[in-house]
Coordinates of C-alpha atoms (C1' of nucleotides) in Angstrom, one line a residue:
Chain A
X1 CA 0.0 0.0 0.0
X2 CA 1.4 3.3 -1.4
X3 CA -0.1 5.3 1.3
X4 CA 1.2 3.1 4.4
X5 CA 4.7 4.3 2.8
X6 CA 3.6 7.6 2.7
X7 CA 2.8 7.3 6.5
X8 CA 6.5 5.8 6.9
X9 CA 8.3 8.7 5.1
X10 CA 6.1 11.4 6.9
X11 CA 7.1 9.9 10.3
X12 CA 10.7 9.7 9.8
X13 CA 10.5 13.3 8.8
X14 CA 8.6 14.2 11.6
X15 CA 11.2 12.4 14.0
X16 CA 14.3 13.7 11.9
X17 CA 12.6 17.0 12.4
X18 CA 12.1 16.8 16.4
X19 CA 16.1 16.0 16.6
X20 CA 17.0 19.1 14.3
X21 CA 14.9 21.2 17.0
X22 CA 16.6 19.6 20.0
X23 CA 19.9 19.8 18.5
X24 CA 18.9 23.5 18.0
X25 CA 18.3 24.1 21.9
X26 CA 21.3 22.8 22.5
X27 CA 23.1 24.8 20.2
X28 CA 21.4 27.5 21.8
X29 CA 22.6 26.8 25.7
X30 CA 25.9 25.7 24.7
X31 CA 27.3 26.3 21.5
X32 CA 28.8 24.4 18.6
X33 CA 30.9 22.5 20.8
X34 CA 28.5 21.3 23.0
X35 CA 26.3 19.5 20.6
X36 CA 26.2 16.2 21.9
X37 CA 24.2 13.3 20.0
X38 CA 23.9 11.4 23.2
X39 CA 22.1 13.9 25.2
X40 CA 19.7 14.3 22.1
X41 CA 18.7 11.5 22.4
X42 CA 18.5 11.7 25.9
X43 CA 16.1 14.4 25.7
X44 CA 14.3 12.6 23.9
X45 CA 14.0 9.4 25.9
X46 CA 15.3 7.4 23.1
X47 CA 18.5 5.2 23.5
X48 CA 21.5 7.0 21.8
X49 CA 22.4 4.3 18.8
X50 CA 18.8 5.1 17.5
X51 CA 20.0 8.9 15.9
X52 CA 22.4 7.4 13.5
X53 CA 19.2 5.5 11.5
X54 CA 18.7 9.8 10.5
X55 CA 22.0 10.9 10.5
X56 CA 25.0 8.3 10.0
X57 CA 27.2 10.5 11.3
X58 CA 27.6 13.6 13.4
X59 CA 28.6 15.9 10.7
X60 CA 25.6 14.9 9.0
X61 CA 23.9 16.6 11.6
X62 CA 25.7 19.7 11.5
X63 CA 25.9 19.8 7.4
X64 CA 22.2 20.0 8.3
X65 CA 22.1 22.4 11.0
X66 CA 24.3 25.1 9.0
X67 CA 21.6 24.7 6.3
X68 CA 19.1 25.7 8.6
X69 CA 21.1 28.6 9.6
X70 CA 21.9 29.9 6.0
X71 CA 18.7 29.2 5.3
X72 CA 17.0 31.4 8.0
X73 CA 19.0 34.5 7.7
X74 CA 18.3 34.2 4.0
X75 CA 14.7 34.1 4.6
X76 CA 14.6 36.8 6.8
X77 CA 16.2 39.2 4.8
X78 CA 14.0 38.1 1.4
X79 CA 11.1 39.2 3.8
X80 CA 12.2 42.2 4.9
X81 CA 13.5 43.8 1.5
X82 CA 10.0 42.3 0.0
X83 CA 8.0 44.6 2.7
X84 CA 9.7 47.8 1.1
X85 CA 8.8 49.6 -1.9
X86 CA 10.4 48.4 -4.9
X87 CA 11.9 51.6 -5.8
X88 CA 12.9 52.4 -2.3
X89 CA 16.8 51.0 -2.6
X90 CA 17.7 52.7 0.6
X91 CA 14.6 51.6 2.9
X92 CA 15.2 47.9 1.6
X93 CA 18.9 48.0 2.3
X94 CA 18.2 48.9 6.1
X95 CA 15.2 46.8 6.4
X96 CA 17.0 43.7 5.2
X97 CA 20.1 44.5 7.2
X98 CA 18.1 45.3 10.2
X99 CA 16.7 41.8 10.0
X100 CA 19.9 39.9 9.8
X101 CA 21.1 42.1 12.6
X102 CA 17.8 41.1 14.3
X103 CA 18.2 37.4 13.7
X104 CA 21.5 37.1 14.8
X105 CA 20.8 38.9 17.9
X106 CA 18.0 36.8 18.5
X107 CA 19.6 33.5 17.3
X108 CA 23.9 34.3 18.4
X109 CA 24.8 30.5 18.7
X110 CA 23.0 30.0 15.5
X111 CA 24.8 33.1 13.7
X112 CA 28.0 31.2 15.6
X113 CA 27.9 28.2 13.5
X114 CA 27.5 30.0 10.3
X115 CA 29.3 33.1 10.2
X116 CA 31.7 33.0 13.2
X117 CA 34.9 30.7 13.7
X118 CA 34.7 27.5 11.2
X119 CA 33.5 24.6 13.7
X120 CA 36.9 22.3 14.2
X121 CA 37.9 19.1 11.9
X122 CA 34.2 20.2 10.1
X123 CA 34.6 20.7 6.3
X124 CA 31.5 22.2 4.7
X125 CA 30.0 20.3 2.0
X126 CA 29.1 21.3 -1.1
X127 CA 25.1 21.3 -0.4
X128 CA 25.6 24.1 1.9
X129 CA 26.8 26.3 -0.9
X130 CA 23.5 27.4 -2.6
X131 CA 22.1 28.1 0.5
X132 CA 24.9 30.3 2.2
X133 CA 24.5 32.6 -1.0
X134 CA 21.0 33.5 0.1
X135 CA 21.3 36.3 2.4
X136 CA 24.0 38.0 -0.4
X137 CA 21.8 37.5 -2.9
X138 CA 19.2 39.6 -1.3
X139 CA 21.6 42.6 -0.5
X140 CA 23.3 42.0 -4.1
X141 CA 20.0 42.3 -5.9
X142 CA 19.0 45.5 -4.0
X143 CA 21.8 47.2 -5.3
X144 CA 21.7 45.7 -8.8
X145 CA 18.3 47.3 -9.3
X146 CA 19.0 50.6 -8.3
X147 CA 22.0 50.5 -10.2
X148 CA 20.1 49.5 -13.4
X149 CA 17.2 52.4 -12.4
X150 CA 20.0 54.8 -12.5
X151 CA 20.1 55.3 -8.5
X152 CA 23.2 54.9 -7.8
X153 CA 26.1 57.5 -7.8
X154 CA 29.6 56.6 -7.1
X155 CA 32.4 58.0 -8.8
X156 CA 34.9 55.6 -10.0
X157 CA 38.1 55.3 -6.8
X158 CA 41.6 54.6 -8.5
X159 CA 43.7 52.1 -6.7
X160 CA 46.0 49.7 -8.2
X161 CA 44.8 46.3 -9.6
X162 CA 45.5 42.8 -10.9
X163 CA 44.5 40.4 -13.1
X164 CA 43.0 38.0 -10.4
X165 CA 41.4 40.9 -9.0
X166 CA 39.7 41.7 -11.9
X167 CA 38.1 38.2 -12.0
X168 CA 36.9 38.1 -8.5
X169 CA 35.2 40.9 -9.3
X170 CA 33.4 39.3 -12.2
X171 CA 32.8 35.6 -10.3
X172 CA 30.8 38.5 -7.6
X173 CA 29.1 40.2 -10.2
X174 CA 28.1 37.3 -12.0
X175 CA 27.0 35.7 -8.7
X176 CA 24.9 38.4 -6.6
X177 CA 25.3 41.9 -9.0
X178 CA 24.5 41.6 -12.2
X179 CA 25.0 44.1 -14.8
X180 CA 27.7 46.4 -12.1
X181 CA 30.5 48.1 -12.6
X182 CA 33.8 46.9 -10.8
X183 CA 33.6 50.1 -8.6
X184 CA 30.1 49.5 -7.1
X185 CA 30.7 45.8 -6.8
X186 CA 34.0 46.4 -4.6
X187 CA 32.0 49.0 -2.5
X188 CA 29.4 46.3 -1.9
X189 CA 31.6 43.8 -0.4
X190 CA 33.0 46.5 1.9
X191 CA 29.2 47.4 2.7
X192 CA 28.7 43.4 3.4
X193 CA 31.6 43.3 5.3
X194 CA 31.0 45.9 6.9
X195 CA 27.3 45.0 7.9
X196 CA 29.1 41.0 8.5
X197 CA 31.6 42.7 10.8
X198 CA 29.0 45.1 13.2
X199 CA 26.7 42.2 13.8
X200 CA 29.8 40.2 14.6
X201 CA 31.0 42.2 16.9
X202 CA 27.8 42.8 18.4
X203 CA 27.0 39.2 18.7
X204 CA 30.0 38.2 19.9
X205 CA 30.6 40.5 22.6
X206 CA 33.3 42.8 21.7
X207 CA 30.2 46.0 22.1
X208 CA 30.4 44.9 25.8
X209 CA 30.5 47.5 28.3
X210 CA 31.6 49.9 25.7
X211 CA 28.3 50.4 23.6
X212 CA 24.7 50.1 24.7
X213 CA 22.3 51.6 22.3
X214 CA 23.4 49.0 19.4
X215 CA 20.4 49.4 17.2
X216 CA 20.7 53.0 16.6
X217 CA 24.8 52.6 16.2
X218 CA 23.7 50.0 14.0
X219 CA 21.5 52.0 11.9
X220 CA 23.4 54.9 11.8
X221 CA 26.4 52.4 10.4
X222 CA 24.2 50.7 7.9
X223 CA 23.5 54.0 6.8
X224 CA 26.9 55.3 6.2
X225 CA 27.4 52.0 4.4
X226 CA 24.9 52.9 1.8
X227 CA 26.4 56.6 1.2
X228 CA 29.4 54.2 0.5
X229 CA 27.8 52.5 -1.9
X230 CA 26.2 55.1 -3.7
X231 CA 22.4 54.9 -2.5
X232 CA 20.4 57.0 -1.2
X233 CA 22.6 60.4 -1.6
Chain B
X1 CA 70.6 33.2 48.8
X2 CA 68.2 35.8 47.1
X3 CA 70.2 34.7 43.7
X4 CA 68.7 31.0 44.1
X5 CA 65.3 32.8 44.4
X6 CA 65.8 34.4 41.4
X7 CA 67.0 31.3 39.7
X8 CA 63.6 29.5 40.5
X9 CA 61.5 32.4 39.6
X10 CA 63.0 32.5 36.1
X11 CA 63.1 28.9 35.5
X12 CA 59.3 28.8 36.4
X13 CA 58.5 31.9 34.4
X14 CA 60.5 29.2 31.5
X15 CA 58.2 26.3 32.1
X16 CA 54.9 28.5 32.2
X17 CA 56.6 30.2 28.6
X18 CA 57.3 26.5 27.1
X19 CA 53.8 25.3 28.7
X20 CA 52.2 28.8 26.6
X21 CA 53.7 28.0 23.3
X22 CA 53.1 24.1 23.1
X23 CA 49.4 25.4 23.7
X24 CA 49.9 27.9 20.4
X25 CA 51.3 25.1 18.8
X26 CA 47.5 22.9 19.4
X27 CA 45.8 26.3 18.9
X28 CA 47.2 26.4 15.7
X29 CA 46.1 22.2 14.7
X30 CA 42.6 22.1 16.1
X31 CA 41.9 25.5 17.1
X32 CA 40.0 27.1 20.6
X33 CA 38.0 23.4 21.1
X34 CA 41.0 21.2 20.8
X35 CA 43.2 22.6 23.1
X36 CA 43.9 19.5 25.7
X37 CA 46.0 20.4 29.1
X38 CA 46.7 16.6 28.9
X39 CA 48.1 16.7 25.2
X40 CA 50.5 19.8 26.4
X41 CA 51.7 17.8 29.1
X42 CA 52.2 14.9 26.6
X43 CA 53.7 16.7 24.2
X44 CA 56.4 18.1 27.1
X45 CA 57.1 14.3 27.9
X46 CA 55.6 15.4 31.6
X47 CA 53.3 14.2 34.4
X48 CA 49.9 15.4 33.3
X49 CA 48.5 16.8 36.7
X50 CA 52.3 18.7 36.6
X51 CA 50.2 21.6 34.4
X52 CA 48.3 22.6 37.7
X53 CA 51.3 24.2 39.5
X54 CA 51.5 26.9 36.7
X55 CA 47.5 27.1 35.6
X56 CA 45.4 26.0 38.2
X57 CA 42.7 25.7 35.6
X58 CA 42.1 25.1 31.8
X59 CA 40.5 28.3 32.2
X60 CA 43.5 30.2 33.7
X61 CA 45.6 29.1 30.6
X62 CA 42.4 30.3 27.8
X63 CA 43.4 33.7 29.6
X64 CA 46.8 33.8 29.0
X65 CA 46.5 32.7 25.5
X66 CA 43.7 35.4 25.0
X67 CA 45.9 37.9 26.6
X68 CA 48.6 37.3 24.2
X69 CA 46.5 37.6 21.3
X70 CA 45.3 41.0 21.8
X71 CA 48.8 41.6 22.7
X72 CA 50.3 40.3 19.2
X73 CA 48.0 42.0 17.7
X74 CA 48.1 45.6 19.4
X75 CA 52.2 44.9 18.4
X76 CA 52.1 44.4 14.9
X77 CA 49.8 47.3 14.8
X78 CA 51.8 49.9 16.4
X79 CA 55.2 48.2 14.9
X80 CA 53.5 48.9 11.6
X81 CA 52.0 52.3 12.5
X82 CA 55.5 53.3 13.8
X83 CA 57.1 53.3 10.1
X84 CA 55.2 55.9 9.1
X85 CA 55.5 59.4 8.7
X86 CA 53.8 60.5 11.4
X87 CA 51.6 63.4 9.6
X88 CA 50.9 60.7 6.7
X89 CA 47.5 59.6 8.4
X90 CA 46.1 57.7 5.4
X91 CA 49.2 55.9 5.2
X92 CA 49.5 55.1 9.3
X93 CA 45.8 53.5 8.6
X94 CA 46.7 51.9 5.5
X95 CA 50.0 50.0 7.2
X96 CA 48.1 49.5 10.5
X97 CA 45.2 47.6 8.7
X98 CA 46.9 45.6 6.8
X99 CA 49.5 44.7 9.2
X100 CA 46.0 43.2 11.5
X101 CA 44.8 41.5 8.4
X102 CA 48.3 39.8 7.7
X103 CA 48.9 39.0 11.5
X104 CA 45.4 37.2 11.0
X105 CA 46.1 35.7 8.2
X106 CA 49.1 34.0 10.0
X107 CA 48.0 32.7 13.1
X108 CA 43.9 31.9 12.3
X109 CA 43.0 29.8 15.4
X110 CA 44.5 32.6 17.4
X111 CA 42.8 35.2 15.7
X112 CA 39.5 33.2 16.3
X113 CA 40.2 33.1 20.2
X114 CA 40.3 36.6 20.3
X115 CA 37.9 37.9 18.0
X116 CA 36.3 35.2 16.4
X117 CA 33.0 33.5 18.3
X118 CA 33.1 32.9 21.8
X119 CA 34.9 30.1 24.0
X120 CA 31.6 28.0 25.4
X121 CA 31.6 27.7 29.2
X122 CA 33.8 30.5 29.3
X123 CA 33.8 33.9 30.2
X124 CA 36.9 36.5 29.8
X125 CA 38.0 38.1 32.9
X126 CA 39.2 41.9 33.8
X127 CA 43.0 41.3 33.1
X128 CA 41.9 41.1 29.4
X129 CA 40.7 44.5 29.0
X130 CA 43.6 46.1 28.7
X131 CA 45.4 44.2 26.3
X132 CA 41.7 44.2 24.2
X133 CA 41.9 47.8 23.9
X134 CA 45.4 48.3 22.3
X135 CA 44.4 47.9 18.6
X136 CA 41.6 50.5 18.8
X137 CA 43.8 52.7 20.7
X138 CA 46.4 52.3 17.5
X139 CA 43.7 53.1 14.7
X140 CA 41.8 55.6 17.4
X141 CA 45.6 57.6 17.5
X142 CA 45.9 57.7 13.9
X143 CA 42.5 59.5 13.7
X144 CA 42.2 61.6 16.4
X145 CA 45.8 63.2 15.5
X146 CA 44.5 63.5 12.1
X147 CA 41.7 65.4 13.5
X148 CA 43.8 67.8 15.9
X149 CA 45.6 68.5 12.4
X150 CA 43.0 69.7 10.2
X151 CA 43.0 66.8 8.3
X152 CA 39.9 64.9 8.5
X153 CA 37.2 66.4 6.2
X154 CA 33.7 64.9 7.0
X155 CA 30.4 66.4 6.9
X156 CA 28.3 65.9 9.6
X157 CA 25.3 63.4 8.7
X158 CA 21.4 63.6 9.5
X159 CA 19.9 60.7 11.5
X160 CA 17.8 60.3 14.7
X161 CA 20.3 59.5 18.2
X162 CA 19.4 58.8 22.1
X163 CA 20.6 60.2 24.8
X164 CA 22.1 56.0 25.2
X165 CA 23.9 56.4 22.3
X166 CA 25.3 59.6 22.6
X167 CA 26.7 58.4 25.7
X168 CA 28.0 55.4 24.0
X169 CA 29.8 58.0 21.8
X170 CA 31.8 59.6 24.4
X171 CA 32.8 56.5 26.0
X172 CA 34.3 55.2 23.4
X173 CA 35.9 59.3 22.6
X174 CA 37.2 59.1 25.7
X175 CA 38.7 55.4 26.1
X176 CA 40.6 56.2 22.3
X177 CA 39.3 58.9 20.2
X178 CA 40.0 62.3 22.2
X179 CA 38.6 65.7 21.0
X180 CA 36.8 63.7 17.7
X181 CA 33.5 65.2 17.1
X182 CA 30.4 62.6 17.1
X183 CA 29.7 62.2 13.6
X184 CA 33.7 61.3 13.4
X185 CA 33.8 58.7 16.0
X186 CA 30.7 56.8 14.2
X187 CA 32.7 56.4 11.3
X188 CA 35.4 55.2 12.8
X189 CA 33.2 52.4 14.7
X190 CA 32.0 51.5 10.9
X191 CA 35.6 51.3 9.7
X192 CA 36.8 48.9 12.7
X193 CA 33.8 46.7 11.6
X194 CA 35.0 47.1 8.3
X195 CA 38.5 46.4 8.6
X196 CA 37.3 43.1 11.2
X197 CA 34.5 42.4 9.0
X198 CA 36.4 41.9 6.0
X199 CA 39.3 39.9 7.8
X200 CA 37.2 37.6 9.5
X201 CA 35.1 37.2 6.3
X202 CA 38.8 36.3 4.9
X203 CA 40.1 34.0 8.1
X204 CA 37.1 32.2 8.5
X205 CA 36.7 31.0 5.1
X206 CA 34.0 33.3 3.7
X207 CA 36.2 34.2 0.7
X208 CA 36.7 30.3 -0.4
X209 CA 36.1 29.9 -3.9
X210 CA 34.8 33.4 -4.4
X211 CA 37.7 35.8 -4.1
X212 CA 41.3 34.7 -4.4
X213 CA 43.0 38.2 -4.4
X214 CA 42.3 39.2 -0.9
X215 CA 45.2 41.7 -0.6
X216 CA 44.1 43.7 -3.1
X217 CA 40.1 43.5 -2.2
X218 CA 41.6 44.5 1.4
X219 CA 43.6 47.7 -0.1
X220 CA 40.6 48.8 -1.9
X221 CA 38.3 48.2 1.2
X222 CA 40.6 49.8 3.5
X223 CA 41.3 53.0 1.0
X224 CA 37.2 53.2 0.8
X225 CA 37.2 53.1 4.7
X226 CA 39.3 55.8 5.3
X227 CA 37.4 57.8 3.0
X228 CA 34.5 57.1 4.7
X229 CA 36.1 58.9 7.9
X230 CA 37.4 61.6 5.7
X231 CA 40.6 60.7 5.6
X232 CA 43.0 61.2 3.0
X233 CA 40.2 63.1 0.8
Chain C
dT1 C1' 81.6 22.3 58.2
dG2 C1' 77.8 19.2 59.3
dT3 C1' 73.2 18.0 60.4
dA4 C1' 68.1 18.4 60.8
dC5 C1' 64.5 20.5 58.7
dA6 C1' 61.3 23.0 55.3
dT7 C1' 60.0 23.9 50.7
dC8 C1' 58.0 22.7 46.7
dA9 C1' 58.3 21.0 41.7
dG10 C1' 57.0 17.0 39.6
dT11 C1' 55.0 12.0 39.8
dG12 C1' 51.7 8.5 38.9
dA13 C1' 47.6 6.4 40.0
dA14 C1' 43.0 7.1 40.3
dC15 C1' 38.2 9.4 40.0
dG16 C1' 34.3 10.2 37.5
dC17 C1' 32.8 11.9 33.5
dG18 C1' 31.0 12.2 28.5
dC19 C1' 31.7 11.2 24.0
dG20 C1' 30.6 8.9 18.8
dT21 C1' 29.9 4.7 17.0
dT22 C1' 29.2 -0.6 16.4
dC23 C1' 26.6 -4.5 16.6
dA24 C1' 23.6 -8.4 17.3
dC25 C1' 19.0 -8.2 18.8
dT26 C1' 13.7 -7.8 19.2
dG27 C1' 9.4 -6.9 17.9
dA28 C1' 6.0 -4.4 15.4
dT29 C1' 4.3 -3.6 10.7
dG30 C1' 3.4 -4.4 6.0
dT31 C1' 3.6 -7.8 1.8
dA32 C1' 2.9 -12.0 -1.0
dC33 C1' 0.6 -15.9 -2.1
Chain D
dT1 C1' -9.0 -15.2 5.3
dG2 C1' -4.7 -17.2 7.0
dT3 C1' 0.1 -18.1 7.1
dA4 C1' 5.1 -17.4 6.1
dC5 C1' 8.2 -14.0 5.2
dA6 C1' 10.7 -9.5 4.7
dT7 C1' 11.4 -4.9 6.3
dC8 C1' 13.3 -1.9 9.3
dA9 C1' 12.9 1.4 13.4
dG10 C1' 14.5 1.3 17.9
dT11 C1' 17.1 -1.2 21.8
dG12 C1' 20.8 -1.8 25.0
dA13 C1' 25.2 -3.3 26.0
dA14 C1' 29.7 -2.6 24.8
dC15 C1' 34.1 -0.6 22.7
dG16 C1' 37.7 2.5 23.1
dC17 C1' 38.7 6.9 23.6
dG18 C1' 40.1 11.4 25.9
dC19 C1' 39.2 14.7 29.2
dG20 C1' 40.2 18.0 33.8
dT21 C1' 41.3 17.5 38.2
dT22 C1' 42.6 15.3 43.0
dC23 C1' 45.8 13.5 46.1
dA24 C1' 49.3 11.3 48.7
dC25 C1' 53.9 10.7 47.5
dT26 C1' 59.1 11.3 46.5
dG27 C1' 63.2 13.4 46.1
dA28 C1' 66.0 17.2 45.0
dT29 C1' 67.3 21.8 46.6
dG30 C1' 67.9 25.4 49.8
dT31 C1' 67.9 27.2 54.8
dA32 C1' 68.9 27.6 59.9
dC33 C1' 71.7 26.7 63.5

DNA sequence: TGTACATCAGTGAACGCGCGTTCACTGATGTAC
DNA sequence: TGTACATCAGTGAACGCGCGTTCACTGATGTAC
């Protein structure tokens, strides 16, 4: 019976799901590090050999988890650049920056595994390519747009170059900014690393005892950023 | 004999160093995680429990290590900022940044203790403030003499503050920015999140496959910083 | 100068812990005839 | 409809590992008289 399968495959979802969420609360309390596959299983009142029938192996898990992550900041920076006016290019560059800033905040162990120090003797797979391209995507489209409507003015910086350079810029371009000039493309990646770098900082604790109000910095920073880029003068 | 004092002292302040450095040396292998006070020990070709008589406590070591991060790193930045003319401000920033990045680029897992994401379980105590602070105080020099000499050109932006923020600002004015007007100090804050944005982007592997000349993309991101403090206009 | 004593760095065995993974198994469920 | 068989999720014991820290100890070195 087709659907008895059906049932099967749901359930093993379902279960495969709940371990995701526990791993996830433990990522929360403790970290990277402290993922532990036997006391998953122990919150779950299931004996410990039963999590390798959903994933063989503890990097499995991880591959998985880092998926997740990519995959969340990615969708809450879609949804915030969609709630903006089309036309707006500055308003969508805050809003979606505000929400990764927001996530992060919100979600630092997760941010951790994804953006902060590579997790030890853990290579990243190739499946978690597409979706780590997500959230730059977003922020590259943005500014492709308002570079194609004409809103964008940056005068051309000199500086010296090279050949490999040259084609980084085009692998970026032809990745996340279509249709850019070299200029604007290398002030984006200082606007993403410069938007990386404040949550980072934030998130990780180095804003301690030094800076309080951290959203209006933030803002304020993002803001700058865009002048950097071009929008919104 | 005072002499056999002194003899002891510096053959313990010997052990502690060689203790230090075969820690470095795991640092560098598996990073923050894999640092083992048993594998030190093995490593020395010493009793294991031997460590406790110079770090009572794994976390006692973690400081140390931490310490001297921050420490190599506020080094190379004022060794760096030292070859230049002193009235060539863009220049000072230019050699500081890049002699961070480099230093980074060397010695990753260290990098990652200090600003990468934080040690689980563990939590930095007071005697690492100080050594913390000596990189900003190099790039915060740099600008603030700039500033005393007329050579910082920056108009004021627009955009909504709190009192919490403006407070925020003169903490960090007064810890290593002195006599920098507000709108000056925020771009500087954007700038360090640059400049560690962009070399954590690089360290932890956010560059694979995507950009391959990183010295260049970190000249041009630097030159665009400093612009965006009004230096060097 | 010689002897009794104090100091203290380093030893080695042990404690108690948690980890990821393996493997033969049991027992419920679904399938084929 | 009833029986023999196949599938496969979950079990529980075990393997072999490494960890930080403790504790009573030994033995060399320096000190006091």
């Amino acid at each position: 019976m087709a659907s008895a399968q059906r049932l099967r495959a749901r359930i093993r979802e379902e279960v495969k799901q709940e371990i995701i969420d526990r791993a996830r609360d433990q990522l929360r309390e403790s970290g990277p590090g402290g993922l532990s596959l036997r006391r998953i299983m122990r919150d779950l009142e299931w004996a410990p050999s039963a999590i390798h029938r959903y994933f063989p192996t503890r990097d499995d898990l991880m591959t998985q988890l880092i998926i997740d992550g990519f995959n969340a900041i990615g969708d809450v920076a879609e949804h915030a650049d969609a709630q903006v006016a089309r036309d707006d290019y500055l308003g969508r560059w805050m809003a979606a920056s505000r929400a990764v800033r927001e996530w992060a905040v919100n979600h630092p162990h997760e941010y951790a595994l994804v953006y902060g120090s590579p997790v030890p003797q853990y290579s990243a797979p190739e499946e978690t390519v597409q979706p780590a391209t997500r959230d730059k995507a977003v922020f590259g489209a943005i500014l492709s747009q308002a570079n194609a409507a004409g809103r964008v003015h940056l005068a051309p910086e000199s500086g010296a170059t090279t050949k490999a350079a040259d084609e980084d810029l085009n692998r970026v371009r032809e990745a996340v900014l279509p249709d850019v000039p070299d200029h604007i493309v290398r002030a984006a990646i200082v606007a993403w690393a410069g938007l990386y770098g404040i949550v980072s900082l934030e998130v990780f604790g180095h804003f301690n005892h030094m800076i309080e109000d951290r959203a209006t910095l933030f803002d304020h920073a993002m803001a700058m950023l865009a002048r950097g880029m071009g929008l919104g003068v």
